[in-house]
Short mmCIF file of C-alpha atoms and ligand atoms in Angstrom, two decimals:
data_model
loop_
_atom_site.label_atom_id
_atom_site.label_comp_id
_atom_site.label_asym_id
_atom_site.label_seq_id
_atom_site.Cartn_x
_atom_site.Cartn_y
_atom_site.Cartn_z
CA MET A 1 -0.29 -0.08 -0.12
CA SER A 2 1.48 3.52 -0.97
CA ALA A 3 2.57 6.14 1.73
CA PRO A 4 1.84 8.79 3.40
CA ARG A 5 -2.06 7.86 3.04
CA LEU A 6 -5.23 8.45 4.70
CA GLU A 7 -7.16 5.68 6.33
CA ILE A 8 -10.73 6.47 6.17
CA HIS A 9 -12.70 4.19 8.37
CA LEU A 10 -16.50 4.77 6.88
CA GLU A 11 -18.42 2.90 9.48
CA HIS A 12 -16.92 4.72 11.98
CA LEU A 13 -17.72 7.90 10.10
CA GLN A 14 -21.18 6.72 10.08
CA HIS A 15 -21.44 5.99 13.52
CA ASN A 16 -20.07 9.40 14.37
CA ALA A 17 -22.38 10.81 12.12
CA THR A 18 -25.25 8.70 13.00
CA THR A 19 -24.92 9.48 17.22
CA MET A 20 -24.67 13.22 16.77
CA VAL A 21 -27.69 13.23 14.21
CA LYS A 22 -30.01 11.08 17.11
CA ARG A 23 -28.11 12.90 19.94
CA LEU A 24 -29.24 16.68 18.38
CA ALA A 25 -32.57 15.28 17.10
CA CYS A 26 -33.28 15.47 20.85
CA GLN A 27 -32.88 18.89 21.24
CA GLY A 28 -35.03 19.78 17.48
CA ILE A 29 -31.61 20.32 15.94
CA GLN A 30 -30.90 19.22 12.43
CA VAL A 31 -27.45 18.73 11.18
CA SER A 32 -25.63 19.50 7.72
CA GLY A 33 -22.30 17.70 7.25
CA VAL A 34 -19.66 19.82 6.29
CA SER A 35 -17.50 18.16 4.03
CA LYS A 36 -15.07 20.60 3.10
CA ALA A 37 -12.24 19.11 4.99
CA THR A 38 -12.12 16.07 2.66
CA LEU A 39 -12.78 18.25 -0.41
CA GLY A 40 -16.18 17.23 -0.94
CA MET A 41 -15.78 13.33 -0.64
CA PRO A 42 -18.19 11.38 -2.24
CA GLU A 43 -17.99 8.11 0.15
CA ILE A 44 -18.14 10.29 2.74
CA ALA A 45 -21.33 12.39 2.07
CA ARG A 46 -23.33 9.42 0.88
CA THR A 47 -22.18 7.86 4.47
CA TRP A 48 -23.77 10.76 5.75
CA VAL A 49 -26.63 10.43 3.81
CA ALA A 50 -26.89 6.99 5.12
CA ALA A 51 -26.67 8.76 8.73
CA GLY A 52 -29.62 10.82 8.44
CA VAL A 53 -27.73 14.27 7.71
CA HIS A 54 -30.43 17.10 6.61
CA SER A 55 -28.22 18.44 3.77
CA ILE A 56 -24.02 18.45 2.93
CA ALA A 57 -22.50 21.67 3.32
CA GLU A 58 -19.23 22.83 1.15
CA SER A 59 -17.42 25.90 1.12
CA ARG A 60 -16.27 25.75 -2.53
CA ILE A 61 -18.23 25.63 -5.73
CA GLU A 62 -16.21 22.80 -7.08
CA SER A 63 -17.00 20.44 -4.36
CA ILE A 64 -20.86 21.59 -4.91
CA GLU A 65 -20.84 20.47 -8.28
CA ALA A 66 -19.00 17.43 -7.63
CA LEU A 67 -21.30 16.26 -4.97
CA SER A 68 -24.34 17.35 -7.27
CA ARG A 69 -23.60 15.04 -9.91
CA CYS A 70 -23.45 12.26 -7.01
CA GLU A 71 -27.15 13.09 -6.72
CA LEU A 72 -27.39 12.27 -2.92
CA GLY A 73 -30.60 13.17 -2.68
CA ILE A 74 -30.50 15.61 0.08
CA PRO A 75 -29.91 19.49 -0.24
CA LEU A 76 -26.14 21.03 -1.01
CA LEU A 77 -25.64 23.69 0.88
CA LEU A 78 -22.90 26.43 0.29
CA ILE A 79 -21.49 27.86 3.12
CA ARG A 80 -18.77 30.30 2.12
CA SER A 81 -20.59 33.71 0.65
CA PRO A 82 -20.42 32.88 -3.35
CA MET A 83 -17.98 35.02 -4.97
CA LEU A 84 -19.91 37.40 -7.51
CA SER A 85 -17.85 35.69 -10.57
CA GLN A 86 -19.74 32.41 -9.49
CA VAL A 87 -23.52 32.98 -8.82
CA ASP A 88 -23.67 31.39 -11.99
CA ARG A 89 -22.71 27.90 -10.86
CA VAL A 90 -24.00 28.50 -7.37
CA VAL A 91 -27.67 28.69 -8.49
CA ALA A 92 -27.42 25.70 -11.03
CA HIS A 93 -25.99 23.34 -8.20
CA ALA A 94 -26.51 24.55 -4.38
CA ALA A 95 -30.30 24.69 -2.95
CA ILE A 96 -29.35 27.20 -0.50
CA SER A 97 -26.17 29.21 -0.04
CA CYS A 98 -25.22 31.30 3.17
CA ASN A 99 -25.12 35.35 2.27
CA SER A 100 -24.47 38.52 3.70
CA GLU A 101 -23.74 40.90 0.75
CA ALA A 102 -26.86 42.90 -0.79
CA MET A 103 -24.93 43.14 -3.83
CA VAL A 104 -24.51 39.20 -4.09
CA LEU A 105 -28.29 38.82 -3.28
CA ARG A 106 -29.18 40.90 -5.96
CA ALA A 107 -26.63 38.94 -8.27
CA LEU A 108 -28.11 35.62 -7.31
CA ALA A 109 -31.68 36.47 -7.95
CA ALA A 110 -30.78 37.96 -11.63
CA ALA A 111 -28.92 34.36 -12.07
CA ALA A 112 -31.67 32.13 -10.66
CA GLN A 113 -34.32 34.13 -12.62
CA CYS A 114 -32.36 33.40 -15.78
CA GLN A 115 -32.30 30.03 -14.59
CA GLY A 116 -35.59 29.80 -13.69
CA VAL A 117 -34.88 28.27 -10.57
CA CYS A 118 -35.83 29.03 -6.77
CA HIS A 119 -32.63 29.79 -4.83
CA GLY A 120 -32.23 29.54 -0.73
CA VAL A 121 -31.05 32.37 0.77
CA LEU A 122 -29.38 31.92 4.70
CA LEU A 123 -28.52 35.11 6.11
CA MET A 124 -25.68 34.98 7.94
CA VAL A 125 -25.54 37.50 11.40
CA GLU A 126 -22.31 38.81 12.83
CA LEU A 127 -22.39 37.84 16.51
CA GLY A 128 -18.42 38.49 17.89
CA ASP A 129 -16.47 36.50 15.77
CA LEU A 130 -15.65 38.78 12.96
CA ARG A 131 -15.56 36.76 10.02
CA GLU A 132 -18.91 36.32 7.36
CA GLY A 133 -22.23 38.28 8.81
CA ILE A 134 -24.51 41.10 8.80
CA LEU A 135 -24.39 43.38 11.85
CA ALA A 136 -27.84 42.79 13.96
CA ALA A 137 -28.65 46.73 13.04
CA ASP A 138 -28.81 45.78 9.37
CA LEU A 139 -30.38 42.39 9.10
CA GLU A 140 -34.09 44.03 8.98
CA GLU A 141 -32.56 45.60 5.65
CA MET A 142 -31.24 43.04 4.17
CA VAL A 143 -34.01 40.28 5.02
CA LEU A 144 -36.08 43.32 3.09
CA LEU A 145 -34.05 43.11 0.29
CA THR A 146 -33.99 39.27 0.08
CA LEU A 147 -38.19 39.06 0.09
CA ALA A 148 -38.53 41.71 -2.49
CA LEU A 149 -36.33 39.16 -5.04
CA PRO A 150 -38.68 36.73 -6.22
CA SER A 151 -36.45 34.32 -7.32
CA LEU A 152 -34.98 33.93 -3.71
CA ARG A 153 -36.54 31.87 -0.98
CA LEU A 154 -35.27 32.89 2.17
CA VAL A 155 -34.30 30.28 4.56
CA GLY A 156 -33.84 31.47 7.65
CA ILE A 157 -30.63 33.25 9.72
CA GLY A 158 -27.32 31.90 10.59
CA THR A 159 -24.12 32.74 12.34
CA ASN A 160 -20.90 31.12 12.38
CA LEU A 161 -18.42 31.72 15.64
CA GLY A 162 -15.12 29.94 16.69
CA CYS A 163 -13.48 30.09 12.96
CA GLN A 164 -11.61 33.60 13.27
CA ASN A 165 -11.49 34.53 16.70
CA GLY A 166 -12.08 31.44 18.81
CA ILE A 167 -15.22 33.24 19.91
CA ALA A 168 -17.24 30.51 21.96
CA PRO A 169 -20.73 29.99 21.30
CA ASP A 170 -22.48 30.51 24.63
CA GLN A 171 -26.02 31.18 26.19
CA SER A 172 -25.78 35.01 25.84
CA ASN A 173 -24.83 35.34 21.89
CA MET A 174 -27.08 32.23 21.30
CA ALA A 175 -29.96 33.81 22.88
CA GLU A 176 -29.57 36.82 20.83
CA LEU A 177 -29.68 34.97 17.40
CA SER A 178 -33.13 33.66 18.93
CA ARG A 179 -34.47 36.73 19.78
CA LEU A 180 -33.64 38.18 15.80
CA ILE A 181 -35.39 35.44 14.33
CA GLU A 182 -38.59 35.98 16.69
CA THR A 183 -38.24 39.86 15.81
CA LEU A 184 -37.93 39.58 12.27
CA GLU A 185 -40.80 36.95 12.25
CA ARG A 186 -42.59 39.52 14.18
CA ARG A 187 -41.89 42.41 11.97
CA PHE A 188 -42.15 40.72 8.74
CA GLY A 189 -45.43 38.46 9.55
CA LEU A 190 -43.29 35.13 8.50
CA ARG A 191 -42.24 31.96 9.98
CA LEU A 192 -38.21 31.27 8.70
CA GLU A 193 -37.69 27.76 8.41
CA TRP A 194 -33.80 27.71 9.93
CA CYS A 195 -32.19 29.32 12.76
CA SER A 196 -28.65 27.69 12.17
CA GLY A 197 -26.61 28.19 15.18
CA GLY A 198 -23.41 27.51 14.07
CA ASN A 199 -20.62 24.75 13.47
CA SER A 200 -19.01 21.78 15.69
CA ALA A 201 -17.58 24.64 18.23
CA ASN A 202 -21.41 24.71 19.51
CA LEU A 203 -21.15 21.15 20.81
CA PRO A 204 -19.88 22.18 24.16
CA TRP A 205 -22.36 24.65 24.95
CA LEU A 206 -25.33 22.28 24.04
CA ALA A 207 -23.77 19.63 26.37
CA ALA A 208 -23.36 21.39 29.08
CA GLY A 209 -27.25 21.92 29.02
CA GLY A 210 -27.11 25.24 27.10
CA ASP A 211 -31.12 26.22 25.90
CA PRO A 212 -31.27 25.59 22.14
CA GLY A 213 -34.22 28.38 22.02
CA ARG A 214 -34.99 28.48 18.61
CA ILE A 215 -32.09 27.12 17.00
CA ASN A 216 -32.98 23.97 15.06
CA HIS A 217 -29.79 23.34 12.88
CA LEU A 218 -25.98 23.04 13.16
CA ARG A 219 -23.17 22.46 10.32
CA LEU A 220 -21.02 20.06 11.71
CA GLY A 221 -17.62 18.99 10.12
CA GLU A 222 -14.68 18.31 12.59
CA ALA A 223 -17.18 16.75 14.98
CA LEU A 224 -18.53 14.04 12.62
CA LEU A 225 -14.64 13.63 10.82
CA LEU A 226 -12.61 13.47 13.99
CA GLY A 227 -14.82 13.11 16.73
CA ARG A 228 -13.43 16.14 18.70
CA GLU A 229 -15.04 19.75 18.99
CA PRO A 230 -12.57 22.64 17.97
CA LEU A 231 -12.39 25.32 20.83
CA THR A 232 -10.45 22.88 22.98
CA GLY A 233 -9.55 19.86 20.86
CA LYS A 234 -11.16 17.57 23.47
CA ALA A 235 -13.03 14.25 22.19
CA ILE A 236 -16.64 14.16 22.21
CA PRO A 237 -18.00 11.34 24.49
CA GLY A 238 -19.17 8.56 22.26
CA LEU A 239 -17.02 9.59 19.17
CA HIS A 240 -14.58 7.88 17.19
CA THR A 241 -11.38 10.31 17.16
CA ASP A 242 -9.32 7.72 14.86
CA ALA A 243 -11.80 7.59 11.96
CA ILE A 244 -9.62 9.78 9.84
CA THR A 245 -5.56 8.41 10.25
CA LEU A 246 -2.78 9.14 8.49
CA VAL A 247 0.17 6.59 7.87
CA ALA A 248 3.59 7.51 6.88
CA GLU A 249 6.48 4.95 6.17
CA VAL A 250 9.69 5.44 7.91
CA ILE A 251 13.17 5.99 5.79
CA GLU A 252 15.83 5.71 8.42
CA CYS A 253 16.01 5.15 11.93
CA LYS A 254 18.85 5.83 14.24
CA LEU A 255 20.39 6.23 17.78
CA LYS A 256 21.95 10.33 17.19
CA PRO A 257 22.86 12.48 19.69
CA SER A 258 20.01 14.13 21.36
CA ARG A 259 21.43 17.96 20.78
CA ALA A 260 22.28 19.10 17.09
CA TRP A 261 25.76 20.57 16.68
CA GLY A 262 27.49 23.43 14.87
CA THR A 263 26.38 27.05 14.49
CA ARG A 264 22.69 26.91 14.88
CA HIS A 265 19.94 29.76 12.76
CA ARG A 266 16.65 29.75 11.72
CA THR A 267 15.68 27.20 9.48
CA SER A 268 13.11 27.67 6.34
CA PHE A 269 9.67 27.04 7.99
CA ALA A 270 11.16 29.81 10.12
CA LYS A 271 11.84 28.14 13.47
CA GLU A 272 14.29 30.43 15.06
CA PRO A 273 16.56 28.40 17.46
CA THR A 274 15.65 27.65 20.97
CA SER A 275 19.17 28.68 22.09
CA PRO A 276 20.78 27.52 24.33
CA GLN A 277 20.01 24.02 23.83
CA GLN A 278 19.22 22.10 27.16
CA GLN A 279 21.05 19.89 28.42
CA LEU A 280 19.69 16.67 28.37
CA GLU A 281 19.79 13.60 30.56
CA GLN A 282 20.23 11.20 27.40
CA PRO A 283 23.03 11.93 25.47
CA MET A 284 22.02 10.04 22.56
CA ALA A 285 18.41 9.13 21.39
CA LEU A 286 16.75 7.18 18.97
CA ARG A 287 14.94 8.95 16.13
CA ALA A 288 13.24 7.76 13.27
CA LEU A 289 12.78 9.70 10.06
CA LEU A 290 9.15 9.37 8.37
CA ALA A 291 8.69 10.28 4.36
CA LEU A 292 6.10 12.88 5.39
CA GLY A 293 6.02 17.09 5.41
CA GLU A 294 4.90 20.23 5.10
CA GLN A 295 3.98 19.44 1.65
CA ASP A 296 1.28 16.52 2.99
CA ALA A 297 0.45 17.23 6.43
CA ASP A 298 0.49 20.08 8.98
CA PRO A 299 3.00 18.88 11.43
CA ALA A 300 1.71 20.24 13.97
CA GLY A 301 -1.31 18.33 14.18
CA LEU A 302 -0.21 15.21 14.03
CA SER A 303 -0.23 12.85 17.22
CA SER A 304 0.31 8.96 18.09
CA PRO A 305 0.31 8.27 21.85
CA GLY A 306 4.34 8.06 23.10
CA ILE A 307 5.64 9.68 19.77
CA SER A 308 7.19 13.37 20.31
CA ILE A 309 7.37 15.10 17.15
CA GLU A 310 10.66 16.59 16.88
CA GLY A 311 10.31 18.60 13.61
CA ALA A 312 9.63 19.03 9.92
CA SER A 313 10.69 20.13 6.98
CA SER A 314 8.80 20.06 3.41
CA ASP A 315 9.20 16.57 3.36
CA HIS A 316 10.85 14.85 6.12
CA LEU A 317 9.28 14.67 9.87
CA VAL A 318 11.53 13.03 12.32
CA VAL A 319 10.24 11.78 15.43
CA SER A 320 11.00 10.24 18.84
CA GLY A 321 9.88 8.61 22.15
CA ALA A 322 8.10 5.70 21.57
CA VAL A 323 10.05 4.33 18.30
CA SER A 324 12.34 1.48 19.31
CA ALA A 325 10.28 -1.21 17.24
CA LEU A 326 10.48 1.19 14.07
CA SER A 327 12.71 0.11 11.33
CA VAL A 328 13.14 1.53 7.84
CA GLY A 329 10.45 0.20 5.63
CA ASP A 330 7.87 0.22 8.72
CA GLU A 331 4.50 2.27 8.97
CA GLN A 332 3.71 4.65 11.79
CA ARG A 333 -0.03 6.04 12.29
CA PHE A 334 -1.38 9.45 13.60
CA GLN A 335 -4.73 10.75 14.83
CA VAL A 336 -4.61 14.21 12.76
CA SER A 337 -5.97 17.69 13.77
CA TYR A 338 -8.36 19.27 11.41
CA SER A 339 -6.06 21.53 9.37
CA CYS A 340 -3.55 18.34 9.18
CA LEU A 341 -6.73 16.55 7.53
CA LEU A 342 -7.43 19.24 5.23
CA ARG A 343 -3.61 19.77 4.35
CA ALA A 344 -2.92 15.98 3.52
CA MET A 345 -6.81 15.63 1.79
CA THR A 346 -5.08 18.73 -0.40
CA SER A 347 -1.74 17.01 -0.96
CA PRO A 348 -1.58 14.94 -4.36
CA PHE A 349 0.83 13.03 -2.46
CA VAL A 350 -1.25 11.62 0.01
CA SER A 351 -3.25 8.64 -1.31
CA ARG A 352 -6.56 7.87 0.44
CA CYS A 353 -7.92 4.27 1.47
CA PHE A 354 -11.48 3.02 3.04
CA ILE A 355 -11.43 0.62 5.47
CA ASP A 356 -15.21 -0.60 4.90
CA HIS A 357 -16.60 -4.54 5.07
CA ARG A 358 -17.69 -4.04 1.71
CA LEU A 359 -14.38 -2.46 0.38
CA ASP A 360 -10.89 -4.13 -0.22
CA CYS A 361 -8.07 -1.44 0.94
C1 PLP B 401 -16.61 25.30 8.37
C2 PLP B 401 -17.83 25.81 8.71
C3 PLP B 401 -18.50 24.84 9.22
C4 PLP B 401 -18.02 23.53 10.15
O1 PLP B 401 -17.25 23.74 11.06
P1 PLP B 401 -16.53 22.84 12.09
O2 PLP B 401 -15.91 23.41 13.12
O3 PLP B 401 -15.74 21.70 10.95
O4 PLP B 401 -17.92 22.14 12.47
C5 PLP B 401 -19.75 25.37 9.58
N1 PLP B 401 -20.04 26.32 9.27
C6 PLP B 401 -19.62 27.16 8.15
C7 PLP B 401 -20.05 28.40 7.77
C8 PLP B 401 -18.19 26.92 8.24
O5 PLP B 401 -17.37 27.83 7.30
#
């Protein structure tokens, strides 16, 4: 089997998605599976459909288009605000898109009218993380505009926290979203379908007994893929954290001096030397060199019990610790962080392999 490779355990992914879909259904919350860290991998999307997600959410139109050819039978949601240059593709392939700009809404409406389709709009509200979103004071105006465009259908409002400034979803900002949707409904005499509270970062607040209020939808990526919540990196009880792992091959394994020698400077990956090097107890240490680097993964996001990551450059990863059993040609497996998964999925050097009863790996 080729290395490096991502091993994707579809049954574990299905378990994660089924568990979250059921858990959240008890609180009246539907789930969109966010597949962007897998570049919209169809096998994973199908697994999530089988697990009962409401829709598949993607950040890139290319992935939306590819998934639309898979005929999954559930809606596709574009979660990054459409580029003006892509509105035709968006209304052709996404049922719904997240929006925060009047100009984009007008362009989407024109494109939808041209194609004779009706496009769903989820208006994103800024609640403190300072990424995408309409300020609360401007929300009514944007609702008014959306309602006035006949080829658009206002699906609801949503927010996204945790991704830009790490702002945690809590009772205060989530209650604010519920208040906003109720104010809009009263003001315009309508009932909005979705109140989309956020992403995997919302799960600790809900698990701690947070009152969902009007929130009836979440967009989940990391929780379903890696079984972790993003704000602390903690494992979510009952989920697999190893549904997707990264395997790399050993290309050198030697006992070497514990300290580098010679005059030290920074490296190409901008690591300043931590001088002076500490006096180490062990003058010699076993190090394994793996054929894995910054071109394949985010080294900071790799973990394996007992293994220390000593450093990485474009094509090499140096590890120490529990490496005495390793020799050249052996494989070492790592759990991955979200950024590491995204990089590995994006790298042309990393292959993918599915673990499934039905498939031979
Ligand atoms: C990436 C993203 C998500 C999913 O985030 P996770 O932390 O992976 O659950 C949800 N909503 C939006 C708008 C996103 O960009």
